[in-house]
Structure formats: C-alpha cells, structure tokens
CSV table of C-alpha atoms in Angstrom, one decimal:
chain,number,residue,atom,x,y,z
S,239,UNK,CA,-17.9,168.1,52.2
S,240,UNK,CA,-18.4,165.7,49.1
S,241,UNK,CA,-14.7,166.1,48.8
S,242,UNK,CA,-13.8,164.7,52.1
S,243,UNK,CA,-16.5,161.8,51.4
S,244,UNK,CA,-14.3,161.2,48.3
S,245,UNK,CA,-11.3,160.8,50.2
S,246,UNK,CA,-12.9,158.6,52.9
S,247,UNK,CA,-13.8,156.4,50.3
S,248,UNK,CA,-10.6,156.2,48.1
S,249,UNK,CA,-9.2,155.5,51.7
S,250,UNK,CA,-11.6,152.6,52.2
S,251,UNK,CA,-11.1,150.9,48.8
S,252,UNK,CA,-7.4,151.3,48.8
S,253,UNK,CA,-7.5,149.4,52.7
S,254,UNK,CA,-9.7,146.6,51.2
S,255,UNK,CA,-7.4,146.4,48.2
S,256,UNK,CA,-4.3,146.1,50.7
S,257,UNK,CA,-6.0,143.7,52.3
S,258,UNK,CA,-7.1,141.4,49.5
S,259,UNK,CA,-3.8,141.6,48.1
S,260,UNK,CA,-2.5,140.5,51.4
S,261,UNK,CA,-4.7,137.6,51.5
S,262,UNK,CA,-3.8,136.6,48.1
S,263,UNK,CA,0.0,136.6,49.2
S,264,UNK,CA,0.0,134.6,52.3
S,265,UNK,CA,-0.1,131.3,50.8
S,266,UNK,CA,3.3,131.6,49.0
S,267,UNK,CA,4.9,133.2,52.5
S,268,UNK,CA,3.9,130.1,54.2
S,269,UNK,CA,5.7,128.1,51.1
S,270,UNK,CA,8.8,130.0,51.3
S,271,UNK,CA,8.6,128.9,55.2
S,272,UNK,CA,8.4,125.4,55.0
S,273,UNK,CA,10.9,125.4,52.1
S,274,UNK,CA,13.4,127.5,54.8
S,275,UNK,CA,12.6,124.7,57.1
S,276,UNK,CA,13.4,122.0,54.6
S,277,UNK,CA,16.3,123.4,53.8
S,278,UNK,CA,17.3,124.4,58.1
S,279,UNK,CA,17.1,120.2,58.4
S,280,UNK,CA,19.7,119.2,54.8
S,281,UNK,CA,21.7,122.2,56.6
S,282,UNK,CA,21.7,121.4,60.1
S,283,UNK,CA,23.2,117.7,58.9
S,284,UNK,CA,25.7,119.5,56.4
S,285,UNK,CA,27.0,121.7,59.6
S,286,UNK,CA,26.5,118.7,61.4
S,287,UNK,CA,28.9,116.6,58.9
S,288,UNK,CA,31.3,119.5,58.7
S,289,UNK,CA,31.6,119.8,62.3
S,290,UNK,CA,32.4,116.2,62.7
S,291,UNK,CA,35.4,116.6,60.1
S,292,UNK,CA,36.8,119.3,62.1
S,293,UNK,CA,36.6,117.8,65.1
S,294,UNK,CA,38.3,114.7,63.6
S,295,UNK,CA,40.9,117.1,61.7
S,296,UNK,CA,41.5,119.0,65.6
S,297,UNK,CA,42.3,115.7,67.0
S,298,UNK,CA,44.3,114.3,64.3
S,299,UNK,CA,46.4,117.8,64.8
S,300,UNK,CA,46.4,117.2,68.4
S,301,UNK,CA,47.6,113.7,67.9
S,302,UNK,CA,50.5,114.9,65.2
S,303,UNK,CA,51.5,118.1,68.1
S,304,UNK,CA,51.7,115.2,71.5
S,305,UNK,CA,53.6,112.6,68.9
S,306,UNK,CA,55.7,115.8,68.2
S,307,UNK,CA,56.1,116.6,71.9
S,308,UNK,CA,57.2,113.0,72.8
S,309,UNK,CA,59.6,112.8,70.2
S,310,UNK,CA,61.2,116.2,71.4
S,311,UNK,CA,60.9,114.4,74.8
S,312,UNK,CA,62.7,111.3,73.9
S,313,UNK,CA,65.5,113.6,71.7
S,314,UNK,CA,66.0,115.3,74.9
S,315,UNK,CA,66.0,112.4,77.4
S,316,UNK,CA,68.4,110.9,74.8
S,317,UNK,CA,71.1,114.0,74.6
S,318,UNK,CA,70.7,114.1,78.5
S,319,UNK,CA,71.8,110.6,78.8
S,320,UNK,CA,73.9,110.9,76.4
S,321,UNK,CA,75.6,113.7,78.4
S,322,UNK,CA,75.1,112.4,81.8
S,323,UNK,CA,77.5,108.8,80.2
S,324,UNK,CA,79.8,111.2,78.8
S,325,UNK,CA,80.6,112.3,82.3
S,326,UNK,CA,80.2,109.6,84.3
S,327,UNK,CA,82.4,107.8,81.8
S,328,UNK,CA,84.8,110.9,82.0
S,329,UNK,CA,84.8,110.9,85.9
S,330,UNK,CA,85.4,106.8,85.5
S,331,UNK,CA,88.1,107.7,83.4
S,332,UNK,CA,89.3,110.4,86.2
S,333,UNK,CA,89.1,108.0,89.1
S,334,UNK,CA,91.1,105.7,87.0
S,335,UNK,CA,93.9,107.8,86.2
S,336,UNK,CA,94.3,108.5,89.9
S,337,UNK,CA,94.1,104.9,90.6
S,338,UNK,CA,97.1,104.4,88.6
S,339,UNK,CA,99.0,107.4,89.7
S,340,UNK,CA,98.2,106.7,93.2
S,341,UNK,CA,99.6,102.9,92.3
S,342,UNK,CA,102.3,104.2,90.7
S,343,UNK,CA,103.6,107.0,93.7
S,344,UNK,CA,102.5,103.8,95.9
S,345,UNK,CA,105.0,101.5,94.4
S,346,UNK,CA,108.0,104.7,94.6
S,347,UNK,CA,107.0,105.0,98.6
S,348,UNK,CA,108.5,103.6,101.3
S,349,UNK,CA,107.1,103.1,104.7
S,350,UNK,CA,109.7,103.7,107.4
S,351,UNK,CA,108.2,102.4,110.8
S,352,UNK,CA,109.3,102.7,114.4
S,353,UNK,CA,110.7,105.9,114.5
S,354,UNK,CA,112.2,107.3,117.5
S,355,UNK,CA,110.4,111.0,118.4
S,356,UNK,CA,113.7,113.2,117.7
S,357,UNK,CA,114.1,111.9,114.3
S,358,UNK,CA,114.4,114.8,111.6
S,359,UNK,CA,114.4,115.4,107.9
S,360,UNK,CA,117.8,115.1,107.7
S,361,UNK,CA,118.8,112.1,109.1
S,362,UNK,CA,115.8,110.2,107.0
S,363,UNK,CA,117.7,111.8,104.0
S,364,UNK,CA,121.0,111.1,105.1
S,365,UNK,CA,119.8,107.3,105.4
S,366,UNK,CA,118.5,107.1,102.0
S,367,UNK,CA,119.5,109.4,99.4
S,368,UNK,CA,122.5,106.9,98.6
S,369,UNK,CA,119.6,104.6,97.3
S,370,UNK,CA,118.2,107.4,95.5
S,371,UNK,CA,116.6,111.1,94.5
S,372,UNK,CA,114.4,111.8,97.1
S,373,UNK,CA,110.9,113.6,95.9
S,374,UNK,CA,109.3,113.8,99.2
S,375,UNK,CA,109.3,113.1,102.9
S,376,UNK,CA,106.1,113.0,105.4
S,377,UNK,CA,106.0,112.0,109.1
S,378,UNK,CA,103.1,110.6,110.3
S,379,UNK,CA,101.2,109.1,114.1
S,380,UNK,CA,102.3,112.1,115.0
S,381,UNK,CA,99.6,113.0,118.1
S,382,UNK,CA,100.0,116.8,119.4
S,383,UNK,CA,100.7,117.3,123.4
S,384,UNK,CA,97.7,119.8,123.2
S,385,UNK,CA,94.2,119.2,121.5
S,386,UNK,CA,94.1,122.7,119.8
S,387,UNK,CA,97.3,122.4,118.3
S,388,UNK,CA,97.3,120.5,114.7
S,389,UNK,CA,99.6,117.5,113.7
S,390,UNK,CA,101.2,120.2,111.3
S,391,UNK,CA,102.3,122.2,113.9
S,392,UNK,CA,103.4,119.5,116.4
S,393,UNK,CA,105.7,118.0,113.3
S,394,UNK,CA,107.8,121.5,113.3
S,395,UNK,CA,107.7,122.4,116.6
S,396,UNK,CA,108.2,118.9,118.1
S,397,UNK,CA,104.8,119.3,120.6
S,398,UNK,CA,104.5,115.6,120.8
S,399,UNK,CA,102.3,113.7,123.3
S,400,UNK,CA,104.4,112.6,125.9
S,401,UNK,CA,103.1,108.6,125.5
S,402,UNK,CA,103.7,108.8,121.9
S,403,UNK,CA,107.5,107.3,122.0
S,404,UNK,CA,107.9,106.1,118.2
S,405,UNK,CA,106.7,107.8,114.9
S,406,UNK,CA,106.3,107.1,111.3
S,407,UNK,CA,107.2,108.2,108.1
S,408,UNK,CA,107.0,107.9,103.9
S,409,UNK,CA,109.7,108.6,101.8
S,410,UNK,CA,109.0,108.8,98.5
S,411,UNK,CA,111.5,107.9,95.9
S,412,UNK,CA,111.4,109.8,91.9
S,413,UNK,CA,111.9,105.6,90.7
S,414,UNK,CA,110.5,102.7,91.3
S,415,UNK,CA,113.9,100.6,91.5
S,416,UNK,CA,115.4,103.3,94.2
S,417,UNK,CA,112.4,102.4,96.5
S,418,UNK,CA,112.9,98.4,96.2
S,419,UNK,CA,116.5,99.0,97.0
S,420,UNK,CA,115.5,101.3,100.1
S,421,UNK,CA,114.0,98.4,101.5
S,422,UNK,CA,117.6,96.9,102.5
S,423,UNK,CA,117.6,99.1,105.3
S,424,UNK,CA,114.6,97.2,107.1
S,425,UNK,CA,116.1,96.0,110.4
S,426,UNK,CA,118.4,99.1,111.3
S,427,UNK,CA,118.9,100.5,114.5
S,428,UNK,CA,118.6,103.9,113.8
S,429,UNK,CA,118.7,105.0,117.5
S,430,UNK,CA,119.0,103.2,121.0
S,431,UNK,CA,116.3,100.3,120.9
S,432,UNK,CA,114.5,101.6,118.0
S,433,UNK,CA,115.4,98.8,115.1
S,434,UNK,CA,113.1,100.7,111.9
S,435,UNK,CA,110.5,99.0,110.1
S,436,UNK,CA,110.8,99.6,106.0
S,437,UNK,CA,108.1,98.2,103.8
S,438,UNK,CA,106.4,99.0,100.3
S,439,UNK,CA,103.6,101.4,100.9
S,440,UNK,CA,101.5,99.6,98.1
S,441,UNK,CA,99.1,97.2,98.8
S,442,UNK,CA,101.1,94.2,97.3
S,443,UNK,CA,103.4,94.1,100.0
S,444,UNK,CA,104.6,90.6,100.7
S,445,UNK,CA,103.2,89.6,104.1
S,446,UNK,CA,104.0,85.6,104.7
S,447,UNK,CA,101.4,84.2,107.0
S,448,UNK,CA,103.5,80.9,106.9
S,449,UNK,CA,106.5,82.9,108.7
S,450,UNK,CA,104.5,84.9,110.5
S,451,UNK,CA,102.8,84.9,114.4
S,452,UNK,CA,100.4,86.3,115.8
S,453,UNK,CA,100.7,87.9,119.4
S,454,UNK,CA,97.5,88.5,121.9
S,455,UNK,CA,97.3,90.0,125.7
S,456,UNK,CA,100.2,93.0,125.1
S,457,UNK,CA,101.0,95.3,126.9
S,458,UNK,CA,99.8,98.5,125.8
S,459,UNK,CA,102.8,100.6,126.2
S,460,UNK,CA,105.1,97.9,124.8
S,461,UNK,CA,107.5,99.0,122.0
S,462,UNK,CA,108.6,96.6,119.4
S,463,UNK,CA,112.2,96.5,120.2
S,464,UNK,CA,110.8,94.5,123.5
S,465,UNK,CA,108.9,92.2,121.6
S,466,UNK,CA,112.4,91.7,119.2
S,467,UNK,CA,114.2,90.8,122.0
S,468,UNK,CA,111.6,88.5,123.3
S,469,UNK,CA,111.6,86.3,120.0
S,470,UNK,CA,114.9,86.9,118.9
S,471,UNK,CA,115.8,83.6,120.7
S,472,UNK,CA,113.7,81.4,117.9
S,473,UNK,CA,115.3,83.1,115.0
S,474,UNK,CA,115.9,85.8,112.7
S,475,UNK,CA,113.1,88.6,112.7
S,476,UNK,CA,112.5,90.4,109.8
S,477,UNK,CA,110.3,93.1,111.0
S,478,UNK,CA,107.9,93.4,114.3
S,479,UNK,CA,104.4,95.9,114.0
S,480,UNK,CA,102.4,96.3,117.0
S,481,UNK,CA,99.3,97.6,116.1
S,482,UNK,CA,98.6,101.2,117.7
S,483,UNK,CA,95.7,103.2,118.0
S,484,UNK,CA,96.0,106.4,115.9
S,485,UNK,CA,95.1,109.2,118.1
S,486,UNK,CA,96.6,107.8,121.6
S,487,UNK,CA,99.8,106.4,120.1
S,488,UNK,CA,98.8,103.1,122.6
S,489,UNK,CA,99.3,99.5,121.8
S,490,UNK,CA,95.5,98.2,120.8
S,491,UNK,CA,97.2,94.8,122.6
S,492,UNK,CA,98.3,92.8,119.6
S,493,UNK,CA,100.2,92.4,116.9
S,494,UNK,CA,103.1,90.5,114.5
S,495,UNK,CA,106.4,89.1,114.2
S,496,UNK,CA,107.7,87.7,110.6
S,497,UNK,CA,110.7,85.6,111.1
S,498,UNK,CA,112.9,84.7,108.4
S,499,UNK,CA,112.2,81.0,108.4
S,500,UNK,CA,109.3,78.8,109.3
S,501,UNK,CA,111.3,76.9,111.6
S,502,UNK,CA,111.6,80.2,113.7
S,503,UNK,CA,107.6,79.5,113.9
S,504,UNK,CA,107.8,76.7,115.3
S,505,UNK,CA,110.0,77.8,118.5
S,506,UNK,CA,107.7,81.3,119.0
S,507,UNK,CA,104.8,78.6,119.5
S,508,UNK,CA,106.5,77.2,122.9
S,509,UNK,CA,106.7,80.9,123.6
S,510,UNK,CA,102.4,80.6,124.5
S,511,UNK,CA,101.8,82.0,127.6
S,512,UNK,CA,105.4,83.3,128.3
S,513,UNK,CA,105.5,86.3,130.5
S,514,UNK,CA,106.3,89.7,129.0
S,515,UNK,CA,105.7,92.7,130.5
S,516,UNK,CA,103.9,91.3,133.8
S,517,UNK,CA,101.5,89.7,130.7
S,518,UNK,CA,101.2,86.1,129.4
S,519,UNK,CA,101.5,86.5,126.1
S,520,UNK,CA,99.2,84.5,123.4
S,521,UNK,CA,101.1,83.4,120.5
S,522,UNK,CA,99.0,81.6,117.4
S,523,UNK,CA,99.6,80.9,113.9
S,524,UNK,CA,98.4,83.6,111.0
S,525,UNK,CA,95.3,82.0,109.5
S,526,UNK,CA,94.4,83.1,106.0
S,527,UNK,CA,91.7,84.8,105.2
S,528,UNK,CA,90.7,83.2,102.5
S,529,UNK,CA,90.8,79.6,103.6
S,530,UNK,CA,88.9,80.5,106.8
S,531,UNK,CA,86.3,82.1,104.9
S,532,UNK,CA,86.0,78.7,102.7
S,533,UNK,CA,85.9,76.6,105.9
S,534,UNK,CA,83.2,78.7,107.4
S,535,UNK,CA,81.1,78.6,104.2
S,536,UNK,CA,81.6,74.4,104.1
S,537,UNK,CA,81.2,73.6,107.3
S,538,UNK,CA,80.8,70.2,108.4
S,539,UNK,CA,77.6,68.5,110.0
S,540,UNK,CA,78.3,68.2,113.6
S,541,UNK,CA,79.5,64.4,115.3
S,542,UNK,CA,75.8,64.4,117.0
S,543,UNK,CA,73.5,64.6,114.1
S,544,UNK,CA,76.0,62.5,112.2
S,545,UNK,CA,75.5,59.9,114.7
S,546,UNK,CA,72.1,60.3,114.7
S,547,UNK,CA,71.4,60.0,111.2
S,548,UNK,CA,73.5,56.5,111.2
S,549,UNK,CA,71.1,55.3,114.2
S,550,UNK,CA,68.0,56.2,112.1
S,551,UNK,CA,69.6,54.4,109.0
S,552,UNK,CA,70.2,51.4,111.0
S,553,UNK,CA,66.6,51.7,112.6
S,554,UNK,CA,65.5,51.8,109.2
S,555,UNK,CA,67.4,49.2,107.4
S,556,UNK,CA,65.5,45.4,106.6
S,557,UNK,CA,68.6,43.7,107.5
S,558,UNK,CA,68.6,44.9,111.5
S,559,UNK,CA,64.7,44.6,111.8
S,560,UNK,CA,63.5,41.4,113.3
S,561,UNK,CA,60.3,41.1,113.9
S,562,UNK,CA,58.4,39.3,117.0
S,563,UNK,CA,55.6,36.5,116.9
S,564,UNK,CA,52.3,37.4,118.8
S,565,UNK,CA,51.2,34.9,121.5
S,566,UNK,CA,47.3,34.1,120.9
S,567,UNK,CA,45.1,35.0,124.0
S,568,UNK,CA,44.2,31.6,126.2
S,569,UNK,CA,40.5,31.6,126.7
S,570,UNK,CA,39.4,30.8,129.7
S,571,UNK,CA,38.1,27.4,130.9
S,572,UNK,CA,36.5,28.5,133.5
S,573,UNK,CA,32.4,28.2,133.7
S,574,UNK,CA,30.2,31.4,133.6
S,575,UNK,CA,28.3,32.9,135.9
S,576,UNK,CA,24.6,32.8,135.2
S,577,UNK,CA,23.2,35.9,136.5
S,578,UNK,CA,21.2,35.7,139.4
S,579,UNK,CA,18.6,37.7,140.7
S,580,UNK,CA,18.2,39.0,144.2
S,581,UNK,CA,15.4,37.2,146.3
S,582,UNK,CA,13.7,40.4,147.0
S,583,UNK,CA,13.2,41.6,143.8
S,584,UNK,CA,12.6,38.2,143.2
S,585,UNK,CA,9.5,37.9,145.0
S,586,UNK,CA,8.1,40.7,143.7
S,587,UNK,CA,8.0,39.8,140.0
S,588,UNK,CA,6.2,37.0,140.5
C-alpha cells in the first residue's frame, strides 16, 4: 500500500511538472506564431511579385507565338499569291498563244460562201490547190433533214434540210500568201446561179461601207444570185451576203451588196422600194459604227428649246425692255355723303 501511494504521488508531481513546464513554454509558441505570420504577409507579396512576372513573361510568350503565327500567315498568304500570279500569268500567257495561233490559222483561212448543196471535197480542192497546199477543208450551215441526226453525219451522208439550198465552207491554206491569192476566185460561178463568195476568215477583212448598201424587207427564201441580178444593172458587184439564220438556213430579211465603185451606190439608191420577190425592197447607205455612236453621244439641243432660250434672252435683254408710265388716279370731285340717320332711330335717341 505505501508503495502504490508512492507511485500516485511521483504521478502527481511529474503531471504538475508537465504542466508548469508547459506554461513556461507557451509564450515563445505564440512568438514563433506571429513571427510565421509576419513572415506569411513579406511572402504572400513575394508570390504575389513573382506571379505578376510570370504572368507578364506568359503574355510576352503569347505575344512572341501570335507575331510568329501571323508571320507564318503572311509567308503563306504570300507563296499563295505568289502561286496563284504564276498561273494566272501562265494561263494569260496560254490564252495569248492561242490568240496568235488562232490569228495566225485566221489569216491562212479562207471563207468560201454560197455554196450550192452537192458541192464535195473535191471540187473545192480542184478549185484551189493551184493557189496552194491545202491543210484543211470544213463545210459549214450545214442543217440536218432530221433533228436526231448531227451536222457530222448530214456532211457525209448528204441528209440536208430540204430549205437549206446553199452551204459554206473554210479552206485552210499551209501559207499565208496562198490564202490572199485564193481570194481571186471571189465572184465565180461555181454551179448554175450560185456565183461563190470568198473572203479572209480574219477579222480584218476589208468591208467598205462607202461601196457598200444596205438591203431591208427580203424575202426570206431569196438566194443571193437573185439579189446579183437585181443590182447588177448599177455596176460591178463584188460580193452579195444575205444574212441567214443558222439553224433554219432562212433569210433573217436583210443583208449587203459591195459594188466595186461608189458610183454603183449611187444608182442601187433609185433602186428604194423596187419590187423583188413580190417585196419592196429598202435600200440605205452603210452607216459607220463609230460615227453614229459619236453623233448619239453629241447630240444637238432640239430647234424648240433652242428657240425658247433665244425668246428668254431677248425677254431678258435691257435693250428690248421698255418700260410704261403709270397714270396717277383722278380723285374725285364729287361731294360726300354725310351719313344720315334713319328718323326712327332718330327719335329714339333723343
């Protein structure tokens, strides 16, 4: 028993010792916590500081990566356009070889006009291989009799349209001088009533509006052998084209004669209203182009406000204006009328 007391007490003392001792220590803990809390603000502002930098380092890297993007952009952009002129510029250059070969193989054709429906390959060759080496030969207005059948087909087979009755063709010369010489056969009769028509197939084909006449109101199934032998009383004809619709083969109602001489023009003009055909045929002068287009942008001002304006002007002017003297008013010599008063009322006021 006095033992255990021992123990108990050792216990005791050793539990109040602990507990001193922790009394003692407390102040210092409570140091160390405001010196951790002093030292969690200077931090907080250093993490605070370092967070800022990064933040300005990350955009300044972002900035660096889009200026990188844009340039790769733009380098891009660049080698795309770059590539896009190179073949526009090489498709330019494409469509302007073909231009020039097209010009070229113009100026060697020949247009050979009027045609009558039998005529073959060999009797266009046999007509103008003496001016020449032929490379190629090509009918066309060629309309098949049947709408399935192709213009291909009708050429070999001769399936023609039964109101197509003339034809046209290209021959085209391996020179340029054997094509200018071809064109001495313009005027021919090739056939019965069919006189052919042979031009340059270029675009520079000379076309004299001076010598040249217009003709309206045709017949539509008039042939230009008709129309020769209706003018060939003013002069020498060099070539006659009436216009035709390309998938009939039908006169559109008009077209052109080109006499040798203007003087022949002057004789197709008393031609006006002649009869051809059961029609009255209009006959005009060629107009250029050009100067109507000049006279239609300079118009003149009309006679009426032209008129007008010189009225207004002499309205206007000091020199025509004369001006009138007014006539005072007369006054009036006769007395006034003093204002009487009805007896009635009269009476009654006084």
């Amino acid at each position: 028993k006095g033992n255990k007391k021992r123990k108990r007490a050792e216990e005791r003392e050793k539990v109040s010792e602990d507990q001193s001792l922790s009394v003692i220590q407390e102040p210092p803990v409570k140091t160390k916590k405001a010196r951790k809390k002093e030292r969690s603000g200077a931090e907080k502002k250093l993490s605070e500081r370092e967070n800022a930098l990064e933040q300005a380092d990350e955009e300044e890297d972002q900035k660096l990566f889009k200026n990188k993007v844009k340039q790769k952009k733009k380098a891009s952009q660049a080698i795309t356009k770059s590539v896009v002129n190179s073949a526009t510029g090489a498709t330019a250059k494409h469509q302007k070889r073909k231009r020039v070969a097209n010009e070229a193989a113009d100026r060697r054709t020949v247009f050979v006009g009027n045609l009558p429906v039998s005529c073959t390959l060999q009797v266009l060759k046999s007509l103008f291989t003496k001016y020449g080496q032929i490379q190629s030969i090509r009918f066309r207005s060629l309309i098949p009799a049947e709408d399935g059948v192709s213009k291909k087909v009708a050429a070999i087979k001769r399936k023609v349209h039964p109101n197509v009755k003339s034809i046209n063709a290209y021959v085209v010369f391996k020179e340029e001088c054997d094509a200018q010489k071809a064109l001495k056969e313009n005027g021919t009769e090739i056939a019965s009533g069919f006189h052919i028509r042979v031009d340059t197939a270029s675009e520079t084909s000379s076309h004299d509006n001076k010598r040249s006449v217009f003709l309206g109101n045709l017949s539509y199934d008039i042939l230009d052998d008709t129309v020769r032998e209706h003018f060939r009383v003013c002069g020498d004809i060099v070539r006659v084209r009436v216009v035709r619709d390309s998938r009939t083969g039908l006169g559109k109602g008009f077209g052109y004669v080109l006499f040798e001489n203007t003087d022949a023009v002057h004789l197709a003009l008393k031609l006006n209203n002649s009869v051809l055909m059961g029609r009255k045929v209009r006959v005009q002068r060629v107009a250029d182009k050009k100067k109507a287009q000049k006279g239609s942008n300079q118009s003149p001002a009309p006679k009426d406000r032209v008129a007008k304006k010189k009225k207004k002007e002499k309205s206007c002017s000091d020199d025509s204006f004369v001006g009138e003297k007014a006539n005072p008013l007369k006054k009036s010599t006769k007395p006034k009328r003093l204002k009487t008063t009805p007896r009635s009322k009269a009476g009654k006021n006084k």
